[in-house]
CSV table of C-alpha atoms and ligand atoms in Angstrom, one decimal:
chain,number,residue,atom,x,y,z
A,1,MET,CA,-8.9,20.4,-14.6
A,2,ASP,CA,-5.4,21.7,-16.9
A,3,PHE,CA,-2.4,20.6,-14.1
A,4,GLU,CA,-0.2,21.6,-16.8
A,5,VAL,CA,1.7,25.1,-15.7
A,6,THR,CA,1.7,28.4,-17.7
A,7,TYR,CA,4.3,31.6,-17.0
A,8,THR,CA,3.5,35.2,-17.5
A,9,PRO,CA,5.7,37.3,-19.3
A,10,GLU,CA,7.9,38.7,-16.8
A,11,GLN,CA,8.5,34.9,-15.8
A,12,GLU,CA,9.5,33.9,-19.5
A,13,ALA,CA,11.5,37.5,-19.9
A,14,PHE,CA,13.3,35.8,-16.4
A,15,ARG,CA,13.2,32.5,-18.1
A,16,ALA,CA,15.2,34.3,-21.1
A,17,GLU,CA,17.4,35.8,-18.7
A,18,VAL,CA,18.5,32.3,-17.0
A,19,ARG,CA,19.1,30.3,-20.9
A,20,GLY,CA,21.4,33.6,-21.5
A,21,TRP,CA,23.3,32.3,-18.8
A,22,LEU,CA,23.9,28.8,-18.7
A,23,SER,CA,24.7,29.5,-22.3
A,24,GLU,CA,27.9,31.5,-21.2
A,25,ASN,CA,28.6,29.5,-18.2
A,26,ILE,CA,27.4,25.5,-19.1
A,27,PRO,CA,31.2,24.6,-20.4
A,28,ALA,CA,30.4,23.6,-23.8
A,29,ASP,CA,32.3,20.8,-23.6
A,30,LEU,CA,30.8,19.1,-20.9
A,31,THR,CA,29.9,15.9,-21.1
A,32,GLN,CA,27.5,13.6,-18.3
A,33,PRO,CA,27.9,9.5,-18.5
A,34,VAL,CA,24.9,6.8,-18.6
A,35,ASP,CA,25.5,5.7,-16.2
A,36,PRO,CA,27.4,8.4,-12.4
A,37,ALA,CA,29.1,4.3,-11.7
A,38,ASP,CA,31.1,6.5,-14.8
A,39,LEU,CA,32.1,10.3,-13.9
A,40,THR,CA,35.3,11.1,-14.0
A,41,LEU,CA,36.6,13.6,-11.9
A,42,GLU,CA,37.0,16.4,-14.9
A,43,GLN,CA,33.5,15.6,-15.2
A,44,TYR,CA,33.0,16.4,-12.0
A,45,HIS,CA,34.8,19.1,-10.8
A,46,LYS,CA,32.8,20.9,-13.5
A,47,LEU,CA,30.3,20.3,-12.5
A,48,ARG,CA,31.5,21.7,-9.0
A,49,GLU,CA,32.5,24.5,-11.1
A,50,LEU,CA,29.6,25.4,-12.1
A,51,GLY,CA,27.4,24.5,-8.7
A,52,ARG,CA,30.3,28.1,-7.4
A,53,ARG,CA,28.8,29.9,-10.4
A,54,LEU,CA,24.6,28.7,-9.7
A,55,GLY,CA,25.6,29.2,-6.4
A,56,ALA,CA,27.6,32.6,-6.2
A,57,LYS,CA,24.0,34.3,-8.1
A,58,GLY,CA,22.0,32.6,-5.6
A,59,TRP,CA,20.4,29.9,-8.3
A,60,LEU,CA,21.9,26.4,-6.4
A,61,TYR,CA,19.6,26.7,-3.8
A,62,PRO,CA,17.3,29.3,-4.4
A,63,THR,CA,14.6,29.8,-2.6
A,64,TYR,CA,16.3,30.0,0.5
A,65,PRO,CA,17.3,33.5,2.0
A,66,GLN,CA,20.0,35.5,0.3
A,67,ALA,CA,21.8,36.2,3.9
A,68,TYR,CA,22.7,31.8,4.0
A,69,GLY,CA,23.9,32.4,0.5
A,70,GLY,CA,20.3,31.6,-1.1
A,71,GLY,CA,18.0,33.8,-3.8
A,72,ASP,CA,15.1,34.6,-2.9
A,73,LEU,CA,13.1,34.0,-5.7
A,74,ALA,CA,10.1,32.4,-5.6
A,75,VAL,CA,9.0,28.8,-5.8
A,76,ASP,CA,7.7,28.9,-10.0
A,77,VAL,CA,10.9,31.2,-11.1
A,78,VAL,CA,13.1,28.7,-9.3
A,79,MET,CA,10.9,26.2,-11.8
A,80,ILE,CA,11.8,27.9,-15.1
A,81,LEU,CA,15.5,27.2,-13.6
A,82,GLU,CA,15.1,23.8,-12.8
A,83,GLU,CA,13.6,23.6,-16.4
A,84,GLU,CA,16.2,25.0,-18.4
A,85,LEU,CA,19.0,23.4,-16.6
A,86,ASP,CA,17.4,20.1,-17.6
A,87,ARG,CA,17.2,21.2,-21.7
A,88,TYR,CA,21.6,20.5,-20.6
A,89,GLY,CA,20.0,16.7,-18.1
A,90,LEU,CA,21.1,19.3,-15.4
A,91,HIS,CA,19.0,20.1,-12.1
A,92,LEU,CA,20.1,22.2,-8.7
A,93,PRO,CA,23.0,20.8,-8.0
A,94,PRO,CA,24.0,19.9,-10.6
A,95,TYR,CA,26.0,17.1,-9.0
A,96,TYR,CA,25.5,14.4,-6.1
A,97,ASP,CA,24.1,17.0,-3.4
A,98,SER,CA,21.4,14.6,-1.3
A,99,GLY,CA,22.8,15.7,1.4
A,100,GLY,CA,23.1,19.9,0.8
A,101,ARG,CA,19.4,19.9,-0.5
A,102,LEU,CA,18.1,17.4,2.9
A,103,GLY,CA,20.5,18.8,5.7
A,104,GLY,CA,20.9,22.5,4.7
A,105,ALA,CA,16.8,22.7,4.8
A,106,SER,CA,17.5,20.8,8.2
A,107,ILE,CA,20.0,24.1,9.5
A,108,PHE,CA,17.9,26.1,8.1
A,109,VAL,CA,14.1,24.8,10.3
A,110,TRP,CA,16.4,23.7,13.7
A,111,GLY,CA,18.9,25.3,14.0
A,112,THR,CA,20.6,28.7,15.9
A,113,GLU,CA,20.7,32.1,14.0
A,114,GLU,CA,25.0,31.5,14.7
A,115,GLN,CA,24.1,27.9,13.4
A,116,LYS,CA,22.1,28.7,9.9
A,117,GLN,CA,25.2,32.3,10.1
A,118,HIS,CA,27.8,28.9,10.0
A,119,PHE,CA,26.9,26.6,7.8
A,120,LEU,CA,24.8,28.2,5.5
A,121,PRO,CA,26.2,30.2,3.1
A,122,PRO,CA,29.5,27.7,2.6
A,123,ILE,CA,26.1,24.9,1.4
A,124,PHE,CA,23.6,26.8,-0.5
A,125,ARG,CA,27.1,29.4,-2.5
A,126,GLY,CA,28.4,25.9,-4.2
A,127,GLU,CA,31.6,25.4,-2.0
A,128,TRP,CA,31.0,22.8,0.1
A,129,ARG,CA,29.2,19.5,-0.8
A,130,THR,CA,27.7,17.1,2.3
A,131,TRP,CA,27.7,13.5,2.4
A,132,GLN,CA,23.7,11.8,4.6
A,133,LEU,CA,24.9,9.4,6.8
A,134,LEU,CA,21.8,8.3,8.0
A,135,SER,CA,21.4,3.6,7.3
A,136,GLU,CA,24.0,1.7,9.7
A,137,PRO,CA,24.3,-2.1,9.7
A,138,ASN,CA,21.2,-2.2,11.9
A,139,ALA,CA,19.7,0.9,11.2
A,140,GLY,CA,18.4,1.1,7.4
A,141,SER,CA,14.3,1.1,7.1
A,142,ASP,CA,14.4,1.8,11.0
A,143,LEU,CA,16.2,5.1,10.9
A,144,ALA,CA,15.3,5.6,14.3
A,145,GLY,CA,17.1,2.5,15.2
A,146,VAL,CA,20.4,3.7,14.9
A,147,GLN,CA,23.5,2.8,18.0
A,148,THR,CA,26.6,5.3,16.5
A,149,ARG,CA,27.4,7.0,20.3
A,150,ALA,CA,27.8,10.6,20.6
A,151,VAL,CA,28.6,11.5,24.1
A,152,ARG,CA,29.6,14.5,25.6
A,153,ASP,CA,33.6,15.4,26.3
A,154,GLY,CA,33.4,19.7,27.2
A,155,ASP,CA,33.1,21.7,24.0
A,156,SER,CA,33.0,18.5,21.6
A,157,TYR,CA,31.2,14.8,20.5
A,158,VAL,CA,33.2,12.0,20.7
A,159,ILE,CA,31.7,10.0,18.5
A,160,ASN,CA,31.8,6.3,17.7
A,161,GLY,CA,29.9,4.1,15.3
A,162,GLN,CA,29.4,3.5,11.6
A,163,LYS,CA,27.2,4.0,9.0
A,164,ILE,CA,27.6,2.7,5.4
A,165,TYR,CA,26.2,3.6,2.0
A,166,ILE,CA,27.0,6.6,2.3
A,167,GLY,CA,28.0,9.2,-0.5
A,168,SER,CA,28.8,9.7,-3.5
A,169,LEU,CA,32.3,9.2,-5.9
A,170,TYR,CA,35.0,11.5,-4.7
A,171,GLY,CA,34.3,12.9,-1.2
A,172,CYS,CA,32.5,15.8,0.0
A,173,GLU,CA,33.6,18.6,2.9
A,174,MET,CA,30.6,18.0,5.2
A,175,MET,CA,28.8,15.1,7.1
A,176,TRP,CA,26.1,15.2,9.2
A,177,THR,CA,24.7,12.5,10.4
A,178,ILE,CA,22.2,11.0,14.1
A,179,VAL,CA,23.5,9.3,16.8
A,180,VAL,CA,22.6,8.4,19.8
A,181,THR,CA,23.4,10.7,22.4
A,182,ASP,CA,21.0,9.5,25.7
A,183,PRO,CA,21.2,5.9,24.9
A,184,GLU,CA,19.3,5.4,28.6
A,185,ALA,CA,16.5,8.0,27.2
A,186,PRO,CA,13.0,6.9,25.1
A,187,ARG,CA,13.2,5.9,21.7
A,188,HIS,CA,12.9,9.0,19.2
A,189,HIS,CA,14.1,11.7,22.2
A,190,ASN,CA,17.7,10.2,22.9
A,191,LEU,CA,18.9,11.3,19.0
A,192,GLY,CA,21.4,13.8,17.8
A,193,TRP,CA,21.7,16.2,14.3
A,194,LEU,CA,25.2,17.1,13.9
A,195,MET,CA,27.2,18.5,11.0
A,196,ILE,CA,30.9,16.9,10.8
A,197,PRO,CA,33.6,17.4,8.3
A,198,TYR,CA,34.9,15.2,6.5
A,199,ASP,CA,38.6,14.8,7.0
A,200,LEU,CA,38.7,15.5,10.9
A,201,PRO,CA,40.8,12.9,12.5
A,202,GLY,CA,39.4,9.1,13.4
A,203,ILE,CA,36.9,8.7,10.2
A,204,GLU,CA,37.9,6.2,7.9
A,205,VAL,CA,36.2,6.1,4.3
A,206,ARG,CA,35.4,3.1,2.6
A,207,PRO,CA,34.5,1.7,-1.2
A,208,MET,CA,31.6,-0.6,-0.9
A,209,GLU,CA,33.4,-1.9,-3.9
A,210,LEU,CA,30.7,-5.1,-3.8
A,211,LEU,CA,27.8,-3.2,-4.9
A,212,THR,CA,29.2,-0.4,-7.3
A,213,ALA,CA,32.7,1.2,-7.3
A,214,GLY,CA,34.1,3.3,-10.2
A,215,GLY,CA,35.6,6.6,-10.4
A,216,GLU,CA,39.2,7.4,-10.9
A,217,GLY,CA,40.6,7.8,-7.6
A,218,GLY,CA,40.2,11.0,-5.9
A,219,ALA,CA,39.4,11.6,-2.8
A,220,SER,CA,36.8,8.6,-2.8
A,221,PRO,CA,36.9,5.9,-5.0
A,222,GLY,CA,33.1,4.2,-4.9
A,223,LEU,CA,29.7,4.6,-5.3
A,224,LYS,CA,28.5,4.0,-2.0
A,225,HIS,CA,31.2,3.7,1.2
A,226,THR,CA,31.4,2.2,4.6
A,227,ILE,CA,31.9,5.1,7.5
A,228,PHE,CA,33.8,3.9,10.4
A,229,PHE,CA,34.3,6.8,13.1
A,230,ASP,CA,36.2,6.0,16.1
A,231,ASN,CA,36.9,8.4,19.0
A,232,VAL,CA,35.8,11.4,16.3
A,233,ARG,CA,36.1,14.6,18.3
A,234,VAL,CA,33.2,17.6,16.6
A,235,PRO,CA,33.2,20.3,18.1
A,236,ALA,CA,29.2,20.5,20.4
A,237,PHE,CA,28.1,23.9,18.1
A,238,ASN,CA,27.3,21.8,15.5
A,239,LEU,CA,25.1,19.9,16.8
A,240,VAL,CA,21.7,21.3,15.1
A,241,GLY,CA,18.6,21.0,17.0
A,242,GLY,CA,19.3,20.6,20.1
A,243,GLU,CA,20.2,18.2,23.1
A,244,ASN,CA,17.8,14.8,22.0
A,245,ASN,CA,16.0,16.5,19.5
A,246,GLY,CA,17.4,14.6,16.4
A,247,TRP,CA,14.7,12.6,15.1
A,248,GLN,CA,12.5,16.0,14.7
A,249,VAL,CA,15.0,18.0,12.9
A,250,ALA,CA,15.6,14.2,10.7
A,251,THR,CA,11.9,14.3,10.4
A,252,THR,CA,12.7,17.8,7.5
A,253,HIS,CA,15.3,16.4,5.5
A,254,LEU,CA,12.9,12.5,5.5
A,255,GLU,CA,10.3,14.9,4.4
A,256,LEU,CA,12.4,16.2,1.7
A,257,GLU,CA,13.7,12.6,0.9
A,258,HIS,CA,10.5,11.2,0.9
A,259,GLY,CA,9.8,12.5,-2.0
A,260,GLY,CA,8.3,16.1,-0.5
A,261,GLY,CA,11.2,17.7,-1.7
A,262,GLY,CA,13.0,17.8,-5.3
A,263,ILE,CA,11.4,18.5,-8.9
A,264,VAL,CA,10.1,15.4,-11.4
A,265,ARG,CA,10.9,16.8,-14.6
A,266,ARG,CA,10.1,14.1,-17.9
A,267,ASN,CA,11.0,11.1,-18.3
A,268,ARG,CA,13.5,11.2,-20.3
A,269,ILE,CA,14.7,7.9,-20.9
A,270,VAL,CA,11.0,6.9,-22.1
A,271,ASP,CA,11.5,10.5,-24.3
A,272,GLN,CA,13.6,8.3,-26.1
A,273,PHE,CA,11.9,4.9,-26.2
A,274,LEU,CA,9.0,7.0,-28.2
A,275,GLU,CA,11.5,8.6,-30.6
A,276,TYR,CA,13.4,4.9,-30.8
A,277,CYS,CA,10.3,3.0,-31.9
A,278,THR,CA,8.5,6.0,-33.8
A,279,THR,CA,11.6,5.6,-36.2
A,280,THR,CA,13.0,2.5,-36.1
A,281,LYS,CA,12.6,0.0,-38.4
A,282,HIS,CA,11.8,-4.0,-37.8
A,283,ASN,CA,11.2,-6.6,-41.0
A,284,GLY,CA,9.9,-3.0,-42.7
A,285,ALA,CA,7.7,-1.4,-41.0
A,286,THR,CA,8.9,1.3,-37.7
A,287,LEU,CA,8.5,-1.0,-34.1
A,288,SER,CA,5.6,2.0,-33.3
A,289,ARG,CA,3.4,-0.4,-36.2
A,290,ASN,CA,3.5,-3.1,-34.0
A,291,PRO,CA,0.2,-2.9,-31.5
A,292,ASP,CA,1.5,-4.3,-29.2
A,293,VAL,CA,5.0,-2.6,-29.0
A,294,ARG,CA,2.5,0.2,-29.7
A,295,ASP,CA,0.1,-0.1,-26.4
A,296,ASP,CA,3.5,-0.6,-24.5
A,297,MET,CA,4.5,2.8,-25.0
A,298,VAL,CA,1.0,4.0,-24.8
A,299,ASP,CA,2.2,2.3,-21.4
A,300,VAL,CA,4.7,3.9,-20.3
A,301,TYR,CA,4.3,7.6,-21.5
A,302,VAL,CA,1.0,8.1,-18.9
A,303,LYS,CA,2.9,6.4,-15.9
A,304,SER,CA,5.6,8.7,-16.9
A,305,GLU,CA,3.9,11.9,-17.2
A,306,ILE,CA,1.5,10.7,-13.8
A,307,ASN,CA,5.1,11.3,-12.6
A,308,ARG,CA,5.7,14.2,-13.4
A,309,LEU,CA,2.5,15.6,-12.0
A,310,PHE,CA,3.0,14.5,-9.1
A,311,GLY,CA,6.0,15.6,-8.9
A,312,LEU,CA,4.8,19.0,-10.1
A,313,ARG,CA,2.5,19.5,-7.9
A,314,THR,CA,4.2,17.9,-4.1
A,315,TYR,CA,7.6,20.5,-5.3
A,316,TRP,CA,5.0,23.7,-5.4
A,317,LEU,CA,2.9,22.3,-2.7
A,318,SER,CA,5.8,22.2,-0.5
A,319,HIS,CA,8.0,25.0,-2.3
A,320,ALA,CA,4.5,27.0,-1.4
A,321,HIS,CA,3.8,26.3,2.4
A,322,ARG,CA,1.2,24.7,1.7
A,323,PRO,CA,-0.6,22.3,3.8
A,324,ARG,CA,1.2,18.7,2.9
A,325,SER,CA,0.5,15.0,4.1
A,326,TYR,CA,0.5,12.0,2.0
A,327,GLU,CA,1.7,13.6,-1.1
A,328,GLY,CA,5.5,13.4,-1.0
A,329,PRO,CA,5.0,9.7,-0.7
A,330,GLN,CA,2.7,9.1,-3.3
A,331,GLY,CA,5.2,10.4,-5.1
A,332,SER,CA,7.3,8.5,-4.5
A,333,TYR,CA,6.2,5.0,-3.4
A,334,TYR,CA,4.4,5.8,-7.4
A,335,ARG,CA,7.8,6.8,-9.3
A,336,LYS,CA,9.8,4.0,-8.0
A,337,ILE,CA,7.0,1.2,-8.2
A,338,THR,CA,6.4,2.0,-11.9
A,339,ALA,CA,9.6,2.5,-12.8
A,340,LEU,CA,10.7,-0.7,-12.7
A,341,GLU,CA,7.5,-1.2,-14.6
A,342,ILE,CA,9.1,0.8,-17.1
A,343,ALA,CA,11.9,-1.0,-17.0
A,344,GLU,CA,10.0,-4.1,-18.1
A,345,THR,CA,7.6,-2.8,-20.4
A,346,MET,CA,10.6,-0.9,-22.7
A,347,LEU,CA,12.3,-4.8,-22.0
A,348,ARG,CA,9.4,-6.0,-23.2
A,349,ALA,CA,9.2,-4.1,-26.9
A,350,LEU,CA,13.1,-4.1,-27.6
A,351,GLY,CA,13.6,-7.4,-26.6
A,352,PRO,CA,16.4,-9.0,-24.7
A,353,TYR,CA,19.8,-6.9,-27.1
A,354,ALA,CA,17.4,-3.6,-24.5
A,355,MET,CA,20.2,-5.0,-22.2
A,356,THR,CA,23.4,-5.0,-23.7
A,357,ASN,CA,25.6,-1.8,-23.5
A,358,ASP,CA,27.5,-2.3,-26.4
A,359,PRO,CA,27.4,1.5,-28.3
A,360,GLN,CA,26.5,0.0,-31.8
A,361,TRP,CA,23.8,-3.0,-30.6
A,362,GLY,CA,22.6,-1.7,-27.7
A,363,PRO,CA,19.5,0.7,-28.3
A,364,LEU,CA,20.2,4.4,-27.0
A,365,GLN,CA,23.8,3.2,-25.8
A,366,GLY,CA,22.8,2.0,-23.4
A,367,LEU,CA,20.7,3.9,-21.7
A,368,LEU,CA,17.5,1.2,-21.8
A,369,GLU,CA,20.5,-1.1,-19.8
A,370,HIS,CA,21.1,1.7,-17.4
A,371,TYR,CA,17.4,1.5,-16.5
A,372,GLN,CA,17.0,-1.4,-16.1
A,373,ARG,CA,19.4,-1.9,-13.0
A,374,ALA,CA,18.8,1.6,-12.0
A,375,ALA,CA,15.1,1.4,-11.6
A,376,VAL,CA,15.7,-2.7,-9.2
A,377,VAL,CA,18.7,0.1,-7.1
A,378,GLY,CA,16.3,2.7,-7.2
A,379,LEU,CA,13.0,0.8,-5.1
A,380,HIS,CA,15.5,0.8,-2.5
A,381,PRO,CA,17.4,4.3,-1.2
A,382,GLY,CA,15.3,7.5,0.4
A,383,GLY,CA,13.1,5.1,2.2
A,384,THR,CA,12.5,1.7,0.5
A,385,THR,CA,8.4,1.4,-1.2
A,386,ASP,CA,6.6,-0.6,1.7
A,387,ILE,CA,8.4,2.0,3.7
A,388,GLN,CA,6.8,4.7,1.7
A,389,LYS,CA,3.6,2.6,1.9
A,390,VAL,CA,3.8,2.6,5.9
A,391,VAL,CA,4.0,6.4,6.2
A,392,MET,CA,1.0,7.6,3.7
A,393,SER,CA,-1.0,5.5,5.5
A,394,ARG,CA,0.2,6.8,8.8
A,395,ARG,CA,-1.0,10.5,7.3
A,396,ILE,CA,-3.8,9.2,5.9
A,397,GLY,CA,-5.0,7.6,9.0
A,398,ILE,CA,-5.5,4.2,8.2
A,399,GLY,CA,-3.8,1.9,11.7
A,400,ARG,CA,-3.1,5.1,13.8
A,401,ALA,CA,-6.2,6.7,15.6
A,402,ALA,CA,-4.4,10.1,14.9
A,403,LYS,CA,-3.6,11.0,11.7
A,404,GLU,CA,0.8,11.8,11.4
A,405,GLN,CA,1.3,14.8,10.0
A,406,ALA,CA,3.9,15.7,7.6
A,407,GLY,CA,7.3,17.2,8.3
A,408,ARG,CA,8.0,20.5,9.5
A,409,LEU,CA,10.1,22.7,5.5
A,410,ARG,CA,10.0,26.0,7.9
B,1,LIG,C1,21.5,2.9,-3.7
B,1,LIG,C2,21.9,3.7,-2.4
B,1,LIG,C3,22.4,4.9,-2.2
B,1,LIG,C4,22.3,4.9,-0.7
B,1,LIG,N1,22.3,5.9,-0.4
B,1,LIG,C5,22.9,6.4,1.4
B,1,LIG,C6,23.3,7.4,1.6
B,1,LIG,O1,23.9,8.4,0.6
B,1,LIG,N2,22.5,7.7,3.0
B,1,LIG,C7,22.4,7.0,4.2
B,1,LIG,O2,22.5,7.5,4.9
B,1,LIG,N3,21.6,5.8,3.6
B,1,LIG,C8,21.4,5.5,1.9
B,1,LIG,N4,20.9,4.2,1.5
B,1,LIG,C9,20.6,3.4,2.2
B,1,LIG,C10,19.1,3.5,2.5
B,1,LIG,O3,18.8,4.3,3.0
B,1,LIG,C11,18.7,1.6,2.8
B,1,LIG,O4,18.9,0.5,1.7
B,1,LIG,C12,16.7,2.1,3.5
B,1,LIG,O5,17.0,2.5,4.2
B,1,LIG,C13,17.0,0.8,3.5
B,1,LIG,O6,17.6,0.0,3.8
B,1,LIG,P1,17.8,-1.5,4.9
B,1,LIG,O7,18.7,-1.8,3.2
B,1,LIG,O8,18.5,-1.3,6.0
B,1,LIG,O9,16.6,-2.5,4.6
B,1,LIG,P2,15.5,-3.0,5.8
B,1,LIG,O10,15.1,-2.2,7.1
B,1,LIG,O11,16.9,-3.9,6.5
B,1,LIG,O12,14.6,-3.8,4.9
B,1,LIG,C14,14.6,-5.2,4.6
B,1,LIG,C15,13.0,-4.6,3.6
B,1,LIG,O13,12.1,-4.9,5.0
B,1,LIG,C16,11.4,-4.1,4.1
B,1,LIG,N5,11.0,-3.6,5.3
B,1,LIG,C17,12.0,-3.2,6.5
B,1,LIG,N6,10.9,-2.8,7.6
B,1,LIG,C18,9.0,-2.8,7.4
B,1,LIG,C19,8.0,-2.7,7.4
B,1,LIG,N7,7.7,-1.3,8.8
B,1,LIG,N8,7.1,-2.4,7.0
B,1,LIG,C20,7.1,-3.2,5.4
B,1,LIG,N9,8.2,-3.3,6.0
B,1,LIG,C21,9.7,-3.0,6.0
B,1,LIG,C22,12.3,-3.4,3.3
B,1,LIG,O14,11.3,-2.5,2.5
B,1,LIG,C23,13.6,-4.5,2.8
B,1,LIG,O15,12.5,-4.2,1.9
B,1,LIG,C24,21.5,3.6,0.6
B,1,LIG,C25,20.6,2.8,0.2
B,1,LIG,C26,20.8,2.5,-1.7
B,1,LIG,C27,20.9,1.5,-2.2
């Protein structure tokens, strides 16, 4: 069976259009750091500007209706857009906006027409980037156990509480969160889902300096943040999905975050590792002449290909609105576990100096060093590997009388 995607002449014509547009609109001097923590404010602004240009064409969130700022494009055409951006090491959106990708989908599914008209166009056109505010000190994997409170007061909700591990460098325009709206109601029926402007009085954004640091200042000098809400008044209009229906709204973005949304590209680090081994000589022979290294090369290649094909399958199932079950968490679980294995295998093949980011001695100018760290950190966000296994098993009917349904994406 051939899983590989092929394209029609019309689709290839679209590819030519995209390629031409990108060559004119991606700044020639746009470089990206190996480690996202090293993203400069200037690089960030260039990426945001590219996002706004893509948004103006309907190419930033291209599968959504034009009426909301999308492009009304079919999934196979969007894959071409993704592939062409990938040639520049970019993706849709070209900067950290996981909140937009996930929150936009949730508003699209659960929002009223008025809310969609209000919130979606600025997100889909790149004017707002959003952060997702889910985790709390006592609620990570058990997200339904959040304690941040929202109390209705006239036309507003008043919010008090704390969120952790939030965001990225240089701030955002909007945030969305899940909060307790009825503490007396049963679990999963006690929550609300709210859009919150970043700059409301009573919001304090504090960098989590011990975990990550970086950036040059801007709105937020840190990769991850603790966010405190102290009597923050949010318009009641911003409650999406209705009273105490926040868990239902969350199932949409959780589905996407648990592997159901993003396309998985070729693993560039693996490609470069393979290239490095076939071109770098050690004791007079290329590394790939060593049978042990060759074994490692094949191992990482196979794993990265399986990841890519899982990703293509799930991306297509999600965006072509086909029935889905365990596929998202399966892909996410496999991607996280194999990232760790790939990191270990590359370290074994190249030796401890793969761990240095010294530009002269570190293989691939620090890429491998960063990959080692990122693979460990990457096990946790967006549902840990344990949680992906829990979700997968519920979907295939292990330990549950009725198989759990995948989250709604439309
Ligand atoms: C780099 C990074 C970025 C992040 N970005 C964001 C963000 O932007 N927004 C946001 O809201 N949050 C974010 N998070 C937080 C992330 O979602 C949580 O860390 C994650 O959900 C796990 O929660 P926890 O850290 O509280 O661990 P816990 O839930 O306390 O889990 C601890 C351990 O117990 C295991 N475990 C828990 N429950 C079960 C179970 N039922 N069965 C088996 N094992 C279990 C877990 O797998 C884990 O190993 C980020 C985290 C990281 C590391």
